[in-house]
C-alpha cells in the first residue's frame, strides 16, 4: 500500500485525543475547522480508535447532513491502510431509525433528519452508552433562540426554520455525549446566525462576533488553506470564464437585452442575465467547453498509459456538471448524451438529483468505478462528495454565496492517486463570467470566514441548508428567458495561495482496497437470505422435494419467511446483526424450511394454509411448550 502519513491537523487531533485519554486535559469538546476536502473523514476514526481503546467511550455516533454521506462515513472506518496504521478494528454502520442502531458494532452513522424523526431513540442510546458524538458539517445547524441571545433577537424577526428543528433534536445528544467532535469547512452561516454549541465572543467590528477559539473545555484543530498548500495537498486551479449576452422578457412583458454577462460590478441586469444564460444557448456552449476539456484530458491520459479507447480505467478524470435546478439538469444530461456515441451514452453520463431513482447508487458508482465519467447534479453532490477523479467542473449554477461556490470548486481540487504525479494534475472550473463569480474568486483569497455577521437589510440569504436547494423549484425571477449566446472564453490560473480544497489522504489508495461497509454487507446478506428462501419455495411448490401432496399454492414464500423468522428467534431480518444474518444463512444451507412448517402451527395467519394441506390440528399446551423447547437456533 502507498504510504500515507497523517496531515498536520490529523496529528494535532491525535495529540488532543491522547491528552483526553490520559486525563491530561479537561477538554471534552473538539472543533475541527478544516477547509473543504481537507481530510475531515479520518478525524472521527482517529478519535474513536484512541478513545475506545482507552475506555473513555464505548460507542461512536456520527451525524451527517445527507444520506449520501453515510456510506462514506462507513468506508472511513473500513479503509485497510488506516485500520493497520491506527491499529483499530472498529466498524460503524449506516443506521435507520430502528432499535439497536449499532447492531453489535462500535457505533452507527445517522443523519440530521434521522435524529429529528426519532429523537427519543437516539437519546436512549446515548444514555445507555458513553458516546463520542461526531457532528459533520456542523455549520448547517443554527444556534437556538433559547441558548443564544443573538439568535433570540433574530428569531423574533423571522420564524424558526427546519434547520432549527434539527438543532433542537441534536442538542440533547450534545448535552449527553461524553466527548464531542464537531467538523466543519466553514465557521459562518449565510443567515448570520451562530452555529449550534460553538462558543462565541464579541468580534473586532460592530455587530459582529467570532468563535472563541480558547474557550474553557474546548480544543480547536484548524487546517487552513495555506497549510494545505504548504503540504502540497491542493491542486492548482484554472478558471475558464465564459462571457455572453442574454435577452429575456420581464414580468410586464417587455423584451430586454441583449445584455452582457461580464461587468466590473453587479447591476440590475446581472441576475436576470445569469438566470437566462443558464437555461438557454449560453449554457450549452459552456457545457460544451467543459465536455471537450474532459474528453481531451481522458484521451491524453489514455495515450500516456498506452490504454486503448474504451478500456475502463481509474484516474482518467471525470466531469461534474452542477445545474441550477432539476428540470435544467435533465436537459443538460440530454445535451451531453447527444455528444456521446449512443451505445455508451447511458453508461458514461448519469443524473443524480433528489428525485432520481437510485441516486445514492449512482453517486457511489461515480466515486468508486471508472464509469460514469460524467455526472449531472444540482446540490446533491456539491458538499462532501469524495470523488478525487473529478478534474473538470461545469459551474452552471445561479448560486453565488461563497461557502456554496467554495464547496463546488473543492470537488475538483482533490489529488487523484490514480492520475499520476501531483505536478501533472490540475482542477479546471468553467463558469459564467459574471461579476458575482468574480467577486467570489477575489474574496476566496482574502477572507478567512471566521466571523458571524448579521445579514444586511434586504439582502438576507436563504437559511435552508444548501443540500436541500436541489429540491426547490427554479428561482422566481419574474422573467421569461428568451435567448443567450457565448462570446469569449478566457482562462485564469489561480496561483497557489487561495483557500481551496485538498485531497483526503485516507483515500489515496484505490477505493477497491476498502473492506465492505457494514450496511452494504447487511443488504447483501438480506438479499441472499431472500434468494435462498425463494429457491426453496420454488422447488417445493414444484414437488421437487418429494413432499407428501406437494406444497403448491399461493403464499409459500411468505410462510417460509415466517418459518425462518421463528428459527432465528422471532427477529426480523431488518433488525438482525451481521453475525445473526450470517448464522441464518448457515442454517439455511443445512436445513429445509419445509421440515419446520410445524413452527407455524397455532398461528392464525397460517391456519387456512395448513387446513388446505389437511395437516392442521389445534395444538395442546404441552405440544406448544415442546415445540418451543425444540426450536432450533442459529449459531
Coordinates of C-alpha atoms in Angstrom, one line a residue:
X1 CA 0.0 0.0 0.0
X2 CA 1.0 3.6 -0.6
X3 CA 2.5 5.3 2.5
X4 CA 0.0 7.9 3.7
X5 CA 1.3 10.0 6.6
X6 CA -1.1 11.9 8.8
X7 CA -1.5 15.5 7.9
X8 CA -0.7 18.2 10.4
X9 CA -4.3 18.7 11.6
X10 CA -4.8 14.9 11.9
X11 CA -1.6 14.8 14.0
X12 CA -2.9 17.6 16.2
X13 CA -6.2 15.9 16.7
X14 CA -4.4 12.7 17.7
X15 CA -2.5 14.7 20.3
X16 CA -5.7 16.2 21.7
X17 CA -7.4 12.8 21.9
X18 CA -4.3 11.3 23.6
X19 CA -4.4 14.0 26.2
X20 CA -8.1 13.3 26.8
X21 CA -7.5 9.6 27.1
X22 CA -4.6 10.2 29.6
X23 CA -6.7 12.6 31.7
X24 CA -4.3 15.4 31.0
X25 CA -7.0 17.9 29.8
X26 CA -10.5 18.9 30.8
X27 CA -11.5 19.4 27.2
X28 CA -14.4 17.4 26.0
X29 CA -15.3 19.5 23.0
X30 CA -13.2 19.4 19.9
X31 CA -13.8 21.7 17.0
X32 CA -12.1 20.7 13.7
X33 CA -12.2 23.7 11.4
X34 CA -10.8 22.0 8.3
X35 CA -11.0 23.6 4.8
X36 CA -13.4 21.7 2.4
X37 CA -11.9 18.4 1.3
X38 CA -9.1 18.6 3.8
X39 CA -9.5 15.1 5.2
X40 CA -12.2 15.5 7.9
X41 CA -13.4 12.0 7.4
X42 CA -10.3 10.5 9.0
X43 CA -10.7 12.5 12.2
X44 CA -13.6 10.5 13.7
X45 CA -11.6 7.3 13.0
X46 CA -8.6 8.7 14.9
X47 CA -10.7 9.9 17.8
X48 CA -12.8 6.8 18.1
X49 CA -9.9 4.4 17.9
X50 CA -8.0 6.2 20.7
X51 CA -10.9 6.9 23.0
X52 CA -12.5 3.4 22.7
X53 CA -9.1 1.7 23.3
X54 CA -8.6 4.0 26.4
X55 CA -12.0 3.1 27.8
X56 CA -13.2 6.8 27.7
X57 CA -16.1 6.0 25.4
X58 CA -18.0 2.8 24.4
X59 CA -19.7 3.9 21.2
X60 CA -19.5 6.5 18.4
X61 CA -22.4 8.2 16.8
X62 CA -21.6 10.1 13.6
X63 CA -24.3 12.5 12.4
X64 CA -24.0 13.7 8.7
X65 CA -26.2 16.2 6.8
X66 CA -27.2 13.9 4.0
X67 CA -28.0 10.3 3.4
X68 CA -25.4 10.0 0.6
X69 CA -22.6 10.7 3.1
X70 CA -23.5 7.7 5.4
X71 CA -21.7 5.2 3.2
X72 CA -18.6 7.4 3.0
X73 CA -18.5 7.5 6.8
X74 CA -18.6 3.7 7.0
X75 CA -15.8 3.5 4.4
X76 CA -13.6 5.7 6.6
X77 CA -13.6 3.0 9.2
X78 CA -13.1 0.1 6.8
X79 CA -10.1 1.6 5.0
X80 CA -7.5 -1.3 5.4
X81 CA -4.5 1.1 5.4
X82 CA -5.8 3.2 8.3
X83 CA -7.0 0.1 10.2
X84 CA -3.5 -1.2 10.2
X85 CA -1.8 2.2 10.7
X86 CA -4.0 3.2 13.6
X87 CA -4.3 -0.3 15.0
X88 CA -8.0 -0.4 15.2
X89 CA -10.7 -2.9 14.2
X90 CA -13.7 -0.7 14.7
X91 CA -16.7 -0.6 12.4
X92 CA -19.8 1.5 12.2
X93 CA -23.0 1.0 10.3
X94 CA -25.3 3.3 8.4
X95 CA -28.4 3.1 10.6
X96 CA -32.0 3.9 10.1
X97 CA -34.4 4.7 12.9
X98 CA -34.9 1.1 14.1
X99 CA -33.9 -0.2 17.6
X100 CA -30.3 -1.1 18.3
X101 CA -28.7 1.1 15.6
X102 CA -25.2 -0.2 16.2
X103 CA -26.1 -3.9 15.9
X104 CA -23.1 -5.1 17.8
X105 CA -20.6 -2.8 16.1
X106 CA -18.7 0.2 17.6
X107 CA -21.3 2.7 16.6
X108 CA -23.5 4.0 13.9
X109 CA -23.9 6.8 11.3
X110 CA -27.2 8.7 11.0
X111 CA -28.4 12.0 9.5
X112 CA -29.8 15.2 10.9
X113 CA -33.2 14.2 9.6
X114 CA -32.9 10.8 11.2
X115 CA -32.3 12.3 14.6
X116 CA -35.1 14.8 14.2
X117 CA -37.5 12.0 13.2
X118 CA -36.8 9.8 16.2
X119 CA -35.0 11.9 18.9
X120 CA -36.0 9.6 21.8
X121 CA -34.5 6.6 20.2
X122 CA -31.1 8.2 19.7
X123 CA -31.2 9.9 23.2
X124 CA -31.8 6.5 24.8
X125 CA -28.7 5.1 23.0
X126 CA -26.6 8.0 24.5
X127 CA -28.0 7.3 27.9
X128 CA -27.1 3.6 27.7
X129 CA -23.5 4.1 26.4
X130 CA -20.7 6.5 26.8
X131 CA -20.7 8.0 23.4
X132 CA -18.3 10.0 21.1
X133 CA -20.6 12.3 19.1
X134 CA -19.4 13.4 15.8
X135 CA -21.4 16.2 14.1
X136 CA -20.3 16.6 10.5
X137 CA -20.7 20.0 8.7
X138 CA -22.0 21.5 12.0
X139 CA -22.4 24.9 10.3
X140 CA -25.7 23.6 8.9
X141 CA -27.1 23.7 12.5
X142 CA -28.1 27.2 13.7
X143 CA -27.8 28.2 17.3
X144 CA -31.2 28.1 19.1
X145 CA -33.0 31.1 20.4
X146 CA -33.2 29.7 24.0
X147 CA -29.5 29.1 24.1
X148 CA -28.1 32.1 22.3
X149 CA -29.3 35.7 22.9
X150 CA -28.2 37.0 19.5
X151 CA -30.2 34.2 17.8
X152 CA -33.2 35.0 20.0
X153 CA -33.2 38.5 18.6
X154 CA -33.1 37.3 15.0
X155 CA -35.7 34.6 15.6
X156 CA -38.1 37.2 16.9
X157 CA -38.0 38.8 13.4
X158 CA -38.4 35.5 11.4
X159 CA -40.0 32.2 12.0
X160 CA -37.8 29.2 13.0
X161 CA -36.9 27.1 10.0
X162 CA -36.4 23.4 9.5
X163 CA -32.7 23.6 10.3
X164 CA -33.5 25.0 13.8
X165 CA -35.8 22.0 14.3
X166 CA -32.8 19.7 13.6
X167 CA -30.7 21.7 16.1
X168 CA -33.4 21.3 18.7
X169 CA -33.3 17.5 18.2
X170 CA -29.5 17.2 18.2
X171 CA -28.9 19.5 21.2
X172 CA -29.8 16.8 23.8
X173 CA -27.3 14.4 22.2
X174 CA -24.6 17.1 22.5
X175 CA -25.5 17.5 26.2
X176 CA -25.4 13.7 26.9
X177 CA -22.3 12.9 24.9
X178 CA -19.1 12.0 26.7
X179 CA -16.9 13.6 24.0
X180 CA -17.9 15.8 21.1
X181 CA -16.1 16.2 17.8
X182 CA -17.6 19.0 15.6
X183 CA -16.4 19.1 12.0
X184 CA -16.9 22.0 9.5
X185 CA -15.2 23.5 6.5
X186 CA -16.6 27.0 7.3
X187 CA -17.3 28.8 10.6
X188 CA -20.0 31.1 9.2
X189 CA -23.6 30.8 8.1
X190 CA -25.3 32.7 5.2
X191 CA -28.1 33.9 7.5
X192 CA -25.7 35.4 10.0
X193 CA -26.8 33.2 12.9
X194 CA -24.3 31.5 15.2
X195 CA -23.6 27.8 14.9
X196 CA -25.1 25.3 17.4
X197 CA -23.0 24.6 20.5
X198 CA -20.0 26.8 19.4
X199 CA -18.7 29.3 21.9
X200 CA -18.7 33.0 20.7
X201 CA -17.3 36.3 21.9
X202 CA -17.7 39.9 20.5
X203 CA -16.0 40.4 17.2
X204 CA -13.4 43.2 16.4
X205 CA -16.1 45.2 14.5
X206 CA -19.5 46.4 15.5
X207 CA -22.4 43.9 15.2
X208 CA -20.0 41.0 14.8
X209 CA -18.9 38.1 16.9
X210 CA -16.4 35.4 16.4
X211 CA -15.8 31.9 17.6
X212 CA -13.9 31.9 20.9
X213 CA -11.0 29.6 20.0
X214 CA -9.6 29.5 23.5
X215 CA -12.9 28.8 25.4
X216 CA -12.5 26.6 28.5
X217 CA -13.2 23.0 27.9
X218 CA -12.6 23.3 24.1
X219 CA -9.8 22.2 21.9
X220 CA -9.6 23.6 18.4
X221 CA -7.9 21.9 15.5
X222 CA -7.5 24.0 12.4
X223 CA -6.3 23.3 8.9
X224 CA -6.1 26.4 6.8
X225 CA -5.8 26.6 3.0
X226 CA -2.3 28.0 3.4
X227 CA -1.3 25.0 5.4
X228 CA -2.8 22.6 2.9
X229 CA -0.9 24.3 0.1
X230 CA 2.3 24.1 2.1
X231 CA 1.8 20.3 2.3
X232 CA 1.1 20.1 -1.4
X233 CA -2.4 18.9 -0.8
X234 CA -4.1 21.3 -3.2
X235 CA -4.3 21.1 -6.9
X236 CA -3.7 24.3 -8.9
X237 CA -7.0 25.6 -10.3
X238 CA -7.7 27.1 -13.7
X239 CA -10.9 29.0 -14.1
X240 CA -12.5 29.1 -17.6
X241 CA -14.7 32.2 -17.6
X242 CA -17.2 32.4 -20.5
X243 CA -18.7 35.7 -21.3
X244 CA -22.0 36.1 -23.2
X245 CA -25.2 38.0 -23.9
X246 CA -28.7 37.3 -22.8
X247 CA -32.2 38.5 -23.6
X248 CA -35.4 38.0 -21.6
X249 CA -39.0 39.2 -21.1
X250 CA -39.7 40.8 -17.8
X251 CA -42.9 40.5 -15.7
X252 CA -44.6 43.3 -17.7
X253 CA -43.9 41.6 -21.0
X254 CA -41.1 43.9 -22.1
X255 CA -38.3 42.3 -24.0
X256 CA -34.9 43.3 -22.5
X257 CA -31.4 42.8 -23.9
X258 CA -29.2 41.6 -25.1
X259 CA -27.2 42.4 -22.0
X260 CA -23.6 41.2 -21.4
X261 CA -22.9 38.8 -18.5
X262 CA -19.5 40.3 -17.8
X263 CA -19.1 43.5 -15.9
X264 CA -16.8 45.0 -13.3
X265 CA -19.7 45.5 -10.8
X266 CA -23.1 43.8 -10.4
X267 CA -26.1 45.8 -11.5
X268 CA -29.9 45.2 -12.0
X269 CA -29.3 43.1 -15.1
X270 CA -26.7 40.7 -13.6
X271 CA -29.0 38.1 -12.1
X272 CA -31.7 38.1 -14.8
X273 CA -29.0 37.7 -17.4
X274 CA -27.4 34.8 -15.5
X275 CA -30.8 33.2 -14.9
X276 CA -31.5 33.4 -18.7
X277 CA -28.0 32.2 -19.7
X278 CA -28.2 29.1 -17.6
X279 CA -31.4 28.0 -19.4
X280 CA -30.6 28.9 -23.0
X281 CA -27.9 28.6 -25.6
X282 CA -25.1 30.0 -23.5
X283 CA -25.3 27.1 -21.0
X284 CA -24.9 24.6 -23.9
X285 CA -21.8 26.5 -25.1
X286 CA -20.2 26.4 -21.6
X287 CA -21.2 22.8 -21.2
X288 CA -19.5 22.0 -24.5
X289 CA -16.3 23.6 -23.4
X290 CA -16.2 21.5 -20.2
X291 CA -17.1 18.3 -22.2
X292 CA -14.3 18.9 -24.7
X293 CA -11.8 19.6 -21.9
X294 CA -12.6 16.3 -20.1
X295 CA -12.6 14.4 -23.3
X296 CA -9.1 15.7 -24.2
X297 CA -7.8 15.0 -20.7
X298 CA -9.0 11.4 -20.8
X299 CA -7.6 10.9 -24.2
X300 CA -4.2 12.3 -23.2
X301 CA -4.0 10.1 -20.1
X302 CA -5.0 7.0 -22.1
X303 CA -2.2 7.8 -24.6
X304 CA 0.3 8.3 -21.8
X305 CA -0.6 4.9 -20.3
X306 CA -1.0 3.1 -23.6
X307 CA -4.6 2.3 -23.0
X308 CA -6.9 1.6 -26.0
X309 CA -10.1 3.7 -26.4
X310 CA -13.0 2.4 -24.4
X311 CA -11.0 0.3 -21.9
X312 CA -12.2 1.2 -18.4
X313 CA -9.5 2.5 -16.0
X314 CA -9.3 4.7 -12.9
X315 CA -7.6 8.0 -12.8
X316 CA -8.5 9.3 -16.3
X317 CA -10.5 12.2 -15.0
X318 CA -14.2 13.0 -14.6
X319 CA -16.6 15.8 -15.3
X320 CA -19.1 17.2 -12.7
X321 CA -21.9 19.3 -14.0
X322 CA -23.7 21.5 -11.4
X323 CA -27.1 22.7 -12.7
X324 CA -29.4 25.4 -11.4
X325 CA -32.5 23.2 -10.9
X326 CA -33.7 19.7 -11.6
X327 CA -35.6 20.4 -14.8
X328 CA -32.5 22.1 -16.3
X329 CA -30.3 19.3 -15.0
X330 CA -32.3 16.7 -17.0
X331 CA -31.9 19.0 -20.1
X332 CA -28.1 19.2 -19.6
X333 CA -28.0 15.4 -19.4
X334 CA -29.8 15.0 -22.7
X335 CA -27.4 17.6 -24.2
X336 CA -24.3 15.7 -23.0
X337 CA -25.6 12.4 -24.2
X338 CA -26.1 13.7 -27.7
X339 CA -22.3 14.2 -27.8
X340 CA -21.6 10.6 -26.8
X341 CA -22.0 7.5 -29.1
X342 CA -25.5 6.1 -28.4
X343 CA -24.1 2.7 -27.3
X344 CA -22.1 4.4 -24.5
X345 CA -24.3 7.5 -23.6
X346 CA -26.4 6.0 -20.8
X347 CA -23.3 4.4 -19.1
X348 CA -20.9 7.4 -19.5
X349 CA -23.3 10.2 -18.4
X350 CA -25.7 9.9 -15.4
X351 CA -28.0 12.2 -13.4
X352 CA -28.1 12.3 -9.6
X353 CA -30.7 14.6 -8.0
X354 CA -33.0 14.1 -5.0
X355 CA -35.8 12.7 -7.2
X356 CA -33.6 10.4 -9.3
X357 CA -34.2 6.7 -8.8
X358 CA -31.2 5.0 -7.2
X359 CA -29.5 8.4 -6.8
X360 CA -27.2 7.2 -4.0
X361 CA -26.1 4.2 -6.0
X362 CA -25.2 6.5 -8.9
X363 CA -23.2 8.7 -6.6
X364 CA -21.3 5.7 -5.3
X365 CA -20.6 4.4 -8.8
X366 CA -19.3 7.9 -9.8
X367 CA -17.0 7.8 -6.8
X368 CA -15.8 4.2 -7.0
X369 CA -16.0 3.0 -10.6
X370 CA -14.4 4.1 -13.9
X371 CA -17.9 4.8 -15.3
X372 CA -19.9 7.0 -15.3
X373 CA -17.3 9.7 -16.1
X374 CA -19.9 12.5 -16.3
X375 CA -22.3 13.3 -13.5
X376 CA -25.0 16.0 -13.7
X377 CA -26.4 17.1 -10.4
X378 CA -27.9 20.2 -8.6
X379 CA -26.9 20.3 -5.0
X380 CA -26.8 16.6 -4.0
X381 CA -23.1 16.1 -4.7
X382 CA -21.6 19.5 -4.1
X383 CA -20.6 19.1 -0.5
X384 CA -18.7 16.2 0.9
X385 CA -18.5 14.2 -2.4
X386 CA -15.3 12.2 -2.2
X387 CA -14.5 11.7 -5.9
X388 CA -10.8 12.6 -6.4
X389 CA -11.2 11.7 -10.2
X390 CA -13.3 14.9 -10.7
X391 CA -10.9 17.1 -12.8
X392 CA -13.4 19.4 -14.5
X393 CA -16.4 21.2 -13.1
X394 CA -19.1 22.9 -15.2
X395 CA -20.4 25.5 -12.7
X396 CA -23.9 26.1 -14.3
X397 CA -25.5 27.3 -11.0
X398 CA -27.1 30.6 -10.2
X399 CA -26.0 30.5 -6.5
X400 CA -23.2 32.9 -5.7
X401 CA -22.7 32.5 -1.9
X402 CA -19.0 32.0 -1.0
X403 CA -19.5 28.7 1.0
X404 CA -21.5 27.1 -1.8
X405 CA -19.1 28.0 -4.6
X406 CA -16.1 27.1 -2.5
X407 CA -17.5 23.7 -1.8
X408 CA -18.3 23.2 -5.5
X409 CA -14.8 24.2 -6.6
X410 CA -13.5 21.8 -3.9
X411 CA -14.9 18.8 -5.9
X412 CA -12.1 19.2 -8.5
X413 CA -9.2 20.1 -6.2
X414 CA -8.6 16.7 -4.6
X415 CA -5.5 14.9 -5.6
X416 CA -6.2 11.8 -7.5
X417 CA -3.8 9.0 -6.5
X418 CA -4.5 7.2 -9.8
X419 CA -3.8 10.1 -12.1
X420 CA 0.0 10.3 -11.8
X421 CA 2.3 12.8 -10.3
X422 CA 1.0 15.9 -8.4
X423 CA 2.6 18.2 -10.9
X424 CA 0.6 16.6 -13.8
X425 CA -2.8 17.3 -12.2
X426 CA -4.9 20.4 -12.1
X427 CA -8.5 21.4 -11.5
X428 CA -10.4 23.1 -14.3
X429 CA -13.6 25.0 -13.5
X430 CA -15.8 26.5 -16.2
X431 CA -18.2 29.3 -15.1
X432 CA -20.2 32.2 -16.5
X433 CA -18.0 35.4 -16.5
X434 CA -20.4 37.4 -14.3
X435 CA -19.2 39.9 -11.7
X436 CA -20.7 38.0 -8.8
X437 CA -18.5 35.0 -9.5
X438 CA -15.5 37.3 -10.0
X439 CA -16.3 38.8 -6.5
X440 CA -16.3 35.3 -5.0
X441 CA -12.9 34.5 -6.5
X442 CA -11.4 37.7 -5.1
X443 CA -12.8 37.0 -1.7
X444 CA -11.5 33.5 -1.6
X445 CA -8.0 34.8 -1.4
X446 CA -8.6 37.2 1.4
X447 CA -11.5 36.2 3.7
X448 CA -11.0 33.6 6.4
X449 CA -14.6 33.0 7.1
X450 CA -14.4 33.2 10.9
X451 CA -16.9 36.0 11.6
X452 CA -20.6 35.6 12.1
X453 CA -22.3 38.8 10.8
X454 CA -25.9 39.7 10.7
X455 CA -27.1 40.0 7.0
X456 CA -27.6 43.5 5.6
X457 CA -31.3 44.5 5.4
X458 CA -32.9 43.5 2.2
X459 CA -30.1 41.1 1.3
X460 CA -30.8 38.2 3.6
X461 CA -30.0 34.8 2.1
X462 CA -31.9 31.6 2.5
X463 CA -31.2 29.8 5.7
X464 CA -32.0 26.4 4.2
X465 CA -29.0 24.0 4.1
X466 CA -27.5 24.1 0.7
X467 CA -28.0 20.4 0.1
X468 CA -31.8 21.0 0.1
X469 CA -31.7 23.5 -2.7
X470 CA -31.9 20.8 -5.4
X471 CA -35.4 20.1 -4.1
X472 CA -36.7 23.6 -4.7
X473 CA -38.3 24.9 -7.9
X474 CA -36.2 27.3 -10.1
X475 CA -35.9 30.8 -8.6
X476 CA -38.8 33.1 -9.3
X477 CA -37.1 35.9 -11.1
X478 CA -40.3 37.1 -12.7
X479 CA -38.8 36.8 -16.1
X480 CA -39.1 34.6 -19.2
X481 CA -35.7 33.5 -20.6
X482 CA -35.6 34.2 -24.4
X483 CA -32.1 33.6 -25.7
X484 CA -28.4 33.9 -25.0
X485 CA -25.1 33.2 -26.7
X486 CA -21.5 32.8 -25.7
X487 CA -19.0 35.5 -26.7
X488 CA -15.5 34.8 -25.4
X489 CA -13.7 32.4 -23.2
X490 CA -10.7 33.3 -21.0
X491 CA -8.6 31.2 -18.7
X492 CA -7.2 32.4 -15.4
X493 CA -4.9 30.2 -13.4
X494 CA -5.4 30.7 -9.7
X495 CA -2.0 31.0 -8.1
X496 CA -1.1 28.9 -5.0
X497 CA -2.5 30.8 -2.1
X498 CA -6.3 30.8 -2.1
X499 CA -8.0 28.5 0.3
X500 CA -9.4 25.8 -1.9
X501 CA -9.8 22.1 -1.1
X502 CA -7.5 19.2 -0.7
X503 CA -7.1 15.6 -1.2
X504 CA -8.2 13.2 1.5
X505 CA -5.0 11.3 2.3
X506 CA -7.1 8.4 3.7
X507 CA -8.4 7.9 0.1
X508 CA -5.1 7.9 -1.9
X509 CA -5.1 4.2 -2.4
X510 CA -7.5 2.7 -4.8
X511 CA -11.1 2.5 -3.5
X512 CA -11.3 -1.2 -4.4
X513 CA -9.0 -1.9 -1.4
X514 CA -11.7 -0.9 1.0
X515 CA -13.3 -3.5 3.1
X516 CA -17.1 -3.9 2.6
X517 CA -19.0 -1.4 4.6
X518 CA -21.3 -2.9 7.3
X519 CA -24.5 -1.6 5.8
X520 CA -23.6 -2.9 2.4
X521 CA -22.8 -6.3 3.9
X522 CA -26.2 -6.3 5.7
X523 CA -28.0 -5.5 2.5
X524 CA -26.1 -8.2 0.6
X525 CA -26.8 -10.8 3.2
X526 CA -30.5 -9.9 3.4
X527 CA -30.8 -10.2 -0.3
X528 CA -29.0 -13.6 -0.2
X529 CA -31.4 -14.8 2.5
X530 CA -34.4 -13.8 0.4
X531 CA -32.9 -15.6 -2.6
X532 CA -32.4 -18.8 -0.7
X533 CA -35.9 -18.8 0.8
X534 CA -37.4 -18.2 -2.6
X535 CA -35.3 -21.0 -4.1
X536 CA -36.6 -23.5 -1.6
X537 CA -40.2 -22.2 -2.1
X538 CA -40.0 -22.7 -5.9
X539 CA -38.5 -26.1 -5.5
X540 CA -41.1 -27.3 -3.1
X541 CA -44.0 -25.8 -5.0
X542 CA -43.0 -28.0 -7.9
X543 CA -42.8 -31.0 -5.7
X544 CA -39.0 -31.3 -6.2
X545 CA -38.6 -32.1 -2.6
X546 CA -40.8 -35.2 -2.8
X547 CA -43.1 -34.0 0.0
X548 CA -46.4 -35.7 0.5
X549 CA -49.1 -34.0 -1.6
X550 CA -46.6 -31.3 -2.6
X551 CA -46.8 -27.7 -1.3
X552 CA -48.2 -26.0 -4.3
X553 CA -50.3 -22.9 -3.5
X554 CA -50.0 -19.2 -3.0
X555 CA -48.1 -17.8 -0.1
X556 CA -45.5 -20.5 0.3
X557 CA -42.6 -17.9 0.1
X558 CA -44.2 -15.9 2.9
X559 CA -44.8 -19.0 5.0
X560 CA -41.2 -20.0 4.6
X561 CA -40.1 -16.5 5.6
X562 CA -42.2 -16.8 8.7
X563 CA -40.6 -20.2 9.5
X564 CA -37.1 -18.7 9.1
X565 CA -38.1 -15.9 11.5
X566 CA -39.2 -18.5 14.1
X567 CA -36.0 -20.3 13.7
X568 CA -33.9 -17.2 14.2
X569 CA -35.7 -16.2 17.4
X570 CA -38.6 -14.2 16.0
X571 CA -36.3 -11.5 14.8
X572 CA -36.9 -9.8 11.5
X573 CA -34.1 -9.6 9.0
X574 CA -34.1 -5.8 9.1
X575 CA -33.2 -6.0 12.8
X576 CA -30.5 -8.7 12.6
X577 CA -26.9 -8.0 13.3
X578 CA -24.3 -9.1 10.8
X579 CA -23.5 -12.2 12.9
X580 CA -27.2 -13.1 13.1
X581 CA -27.6 -12.7 9.3
X582 CA -24.6 -15.0 8.7
X583 CA -25.9 -17.5 11.2
X584 CA -29.3 -17.6 9.4
X585 CA -27.6 -18.2 6.1
X586 CA -25.5 -21.0 7.6
X587 CA -28.7 -22.6 9.0
X588 CA -30.5 -22.4 5.6
X589 CA -27.5 -24.1 3.9
X590 CA -28.0 -27.1 6.2
X591 CA -31.8 -27.3 6.5
X592 CA -35.1 -27.4 4.5
X593 CA -37.7 -24.9 5.6
X594 CA -40.4 -27.4 4.6
X595 CA -39.3 -29.7 7.5
X596 CA -40.1 -26.9 10.0
X597 CA -43.6 -25.8 9.0
X598 CA -44.9 -27.1 12.3
X599 CA -43.4 -24.0 13.9
X600 CA -46.4 -22.1 12.4
X601 CA -49.0 -24.3 14.0
X602 CA -51.4 -22.3 16.0
X603 CA -50.6 -19.0 14.2
X604 CA -53.9 -17.7 12.9
X605 CA -52.3 -16.1 9.9
X606 CA -51.4 -19.6 8.5
X607 CA -54.3 -21.7 9.7
X608 CA -56.0 -21.6 6.3
X609 CA -52.9 -22.8 4.5
X610 CA -52.5 -25.7 7.0
X611 CA -56.1 -26.7 6.7
X612 CA -55.9 -26.7 2.9
X613 CA -53.0 -29.2 3.2
X614 CA -55.0 -31.3 5.7
X615 CA -52.3 -31.0 8.3
X616 CA -53.6 -28.6 10.8
X617 CA -54.6 -29.7 14.3
X618 CA -55.3 -27.4 17.3
X619 CA -52.1 -27.7 19.4
X620 CA -52.3 -28.5 23.1
X621 CA -50.5 -26.5 25.7
X622 CA -48.0 -29.3 26.2
X623 CA -47.4 -29.5 22.4
X624 CA -46.8 -25.8 22.2
X625 CA -44.2 -26.0 25.0
X626 CA -42.4 -28.9 23.4
X627 CA -42.2 -27.1 20.1
X628 CA -40.8 -24.0 21.7
X629 CA -38.2 -26.1 23.5
X630 CA -37.2 -27.8 20.3
X631 CA -36.9 -24.6 18.4
X632 CA -33.6 -24.6 16.5
X633 CA -31.3 -21.6 17.0
X634 CA -28.9 -20.1 14.5
X635 CA -25.3 -20.4 15.8

